[in-house]
């Protein structure tokens, strides 16, 4: 299917394969498919006539399940953390890596991360011929296990701990991408990361419908809005999905937009749900492209660190289930607005990735899943880097 930039809806048009290979549109906008088709098969219509065989990309990329864990009759966790780096980012990163490799792209992938993206991208491109990955993360602002994961790859994947914030890392990557045409971005603005996320909303919504309990409504822990946008797109395609509710931490740009109608990007504030510490959600531009009045398609609520901690304890006590701080935001938002019908909360990361937060609250060890344990058993190394683009360019 043809794609356009959000900033020039009348074209130029590019193929979806080109949009995936390029990442960001040349005018600085985000690529979007020219329309959202009505179809229950969520990927095939976009890839019709493309150079990519999407079925084989999916087979190669999605080697792990996304099961629903029911907490009670009508509340489930959609577990998106069974991939190699134990967060939902594995779906997008692995799909992107398979797609780029099949499209013949050979490149240095630059990625700024607040924790989970860097690991997912590192794992997806690790030892893949023709690719190098350079990961930048803010030193001291990711969880100890996230930091270990980022530095544990080696070979063609290198991690740098930047003496600055996530925003510094993102700025350095943007400037380096502009200065070096042999580099490619792997952040969440890539269509190759957004589209694969539709699949788990479609399959879970259909599962709920088959059980006679549809439509399923969703609460999605939200930062850059990529995951929640995929849920809205799945509903736009006609999947049996009810409400879509965004759960943010105290970085309240989206709840405020929905309350006041005004979009006020702000510097990100650090929270326990660090993968959602975002002050200017990048995918908002896509959501507004299709839905100029965002309040007609989603609602939102924000959760502070104290409520995150209380929720982790409550869910452990009531259900014996340990959840990560991001998932806790989703569960707390659901508790506040308990509405009729079936609700799924996207469980975006495994709690073992955030053991320094979760373990003291539940008074138990949280065992890492096998793939994560394997990475954690490897030695890790990250070089320090000042928050300057010249320092990054010198290492490329
Ligand atoms: C990235 C991430 C989020 C936020 O997802 P967006 O698509 O950026 O909104 C939430 N939780 C976890 C664990 C993440 O890694």
Coordinates of C-alpha atoms in Angstrom, one line a residue, residues 80-81 83-90 113-121 123 142-150 153 272 274-275 322-326 348-359 366-369 371-373 375-376:
X80 CA 3.3 -8.9 25.7
X81 CA 6.6 -9.7 27.4
X83 CA 10.0 -12.2 23.7
X84 CA 13.8 -12.3 24.0
X85 CA 14.1 -9.0 26.0
X86 CA 10.9 -9.4 28.0
X87 CA 9.0 -6.2 26.8
X88 CA 6.5 -5.6 24.0
X89 CA 9.2 -3.8 22.0
X90 CA 10.4 -7.2 20.8
X113 CA 16.5 4.3 24.6
X114 CA 15.0 4.9 28.0
X115 CA 15.5 1.2 28.6
X116 CA 13.4 -1.3 26.7
X117 CA 13.7 -0.2 23.0
X118 CA 17.5 -0.4 23.0
X119 CA 17.5 -4.0 24.3
X120 CA 14.8 -5.1 21.8
X121 CA 16.6 -3.5 18.9
X123 CA 18.6 -8.4 20.3
X142 CA 17.5 2.9 33.4
X143 CA 17.0 0.0 35.8
X144 CA 20.1 -2.1 36.7
X145 CA 18.9 -5.1 34.7
X146 CA 18.0 -2.9 31.8
X147 CA 21.5 -1.5 31.8
X148 CA 23.0 -4.9 32.0
X149 CA 20.9 -6.1 29.1
X150 CA 21.9 -3.1 26.9
X153 CA 25.3 -8.1 23.5
X272 CA 9.2 4.3 38.3
X274 CA 10.6 4.8 33.1
X275 CA 9.8 3.5 29.6
X322 CA 3.6 -9.6 40.1
X323 CA 3.4 -6.8 37.5
X324 CA 5.9 -4.2 36.2
X325 CA 5.5 -0.5 37.1
X326 CA 4.1 0.2 33.5
X348 CA 4.1 -4.2 28.5
X349 CA 7.1 -5.7 30.4
X350 CA 8.0 -8.6 32.6
X351 CA 8.2 -7.6 36.3
X352 CA 11.7 -9.2 36.6
X353 CA 13.1 -6.3 34.5
X354 CA 12.2 -3.9 37.3
X355 CA 13.1 -6.2 40.2
X356 CA 14.5 -3.3 42.3
X357 CA 11.0 -1.7 42.3
X358 CA 8.9 -4.8 42.4
X359 CA 10.7 -7.2 44.8
X366 CA 10.8 -12.4 40.8
X367 CA 12.6 -14.9 38.6
X368 CA 13.6 -13.6 35.2
X369 CA 12.3 -15.5 32.2
X371 CA 15.9 -15.5 27.6
X372 CA 16.4 -12.6 30.0
X373 CA 18.3 -14.8 32.5
X375 CA 21.4 -12.2 28.8
X376 CA 21.9 -11.3 32.4

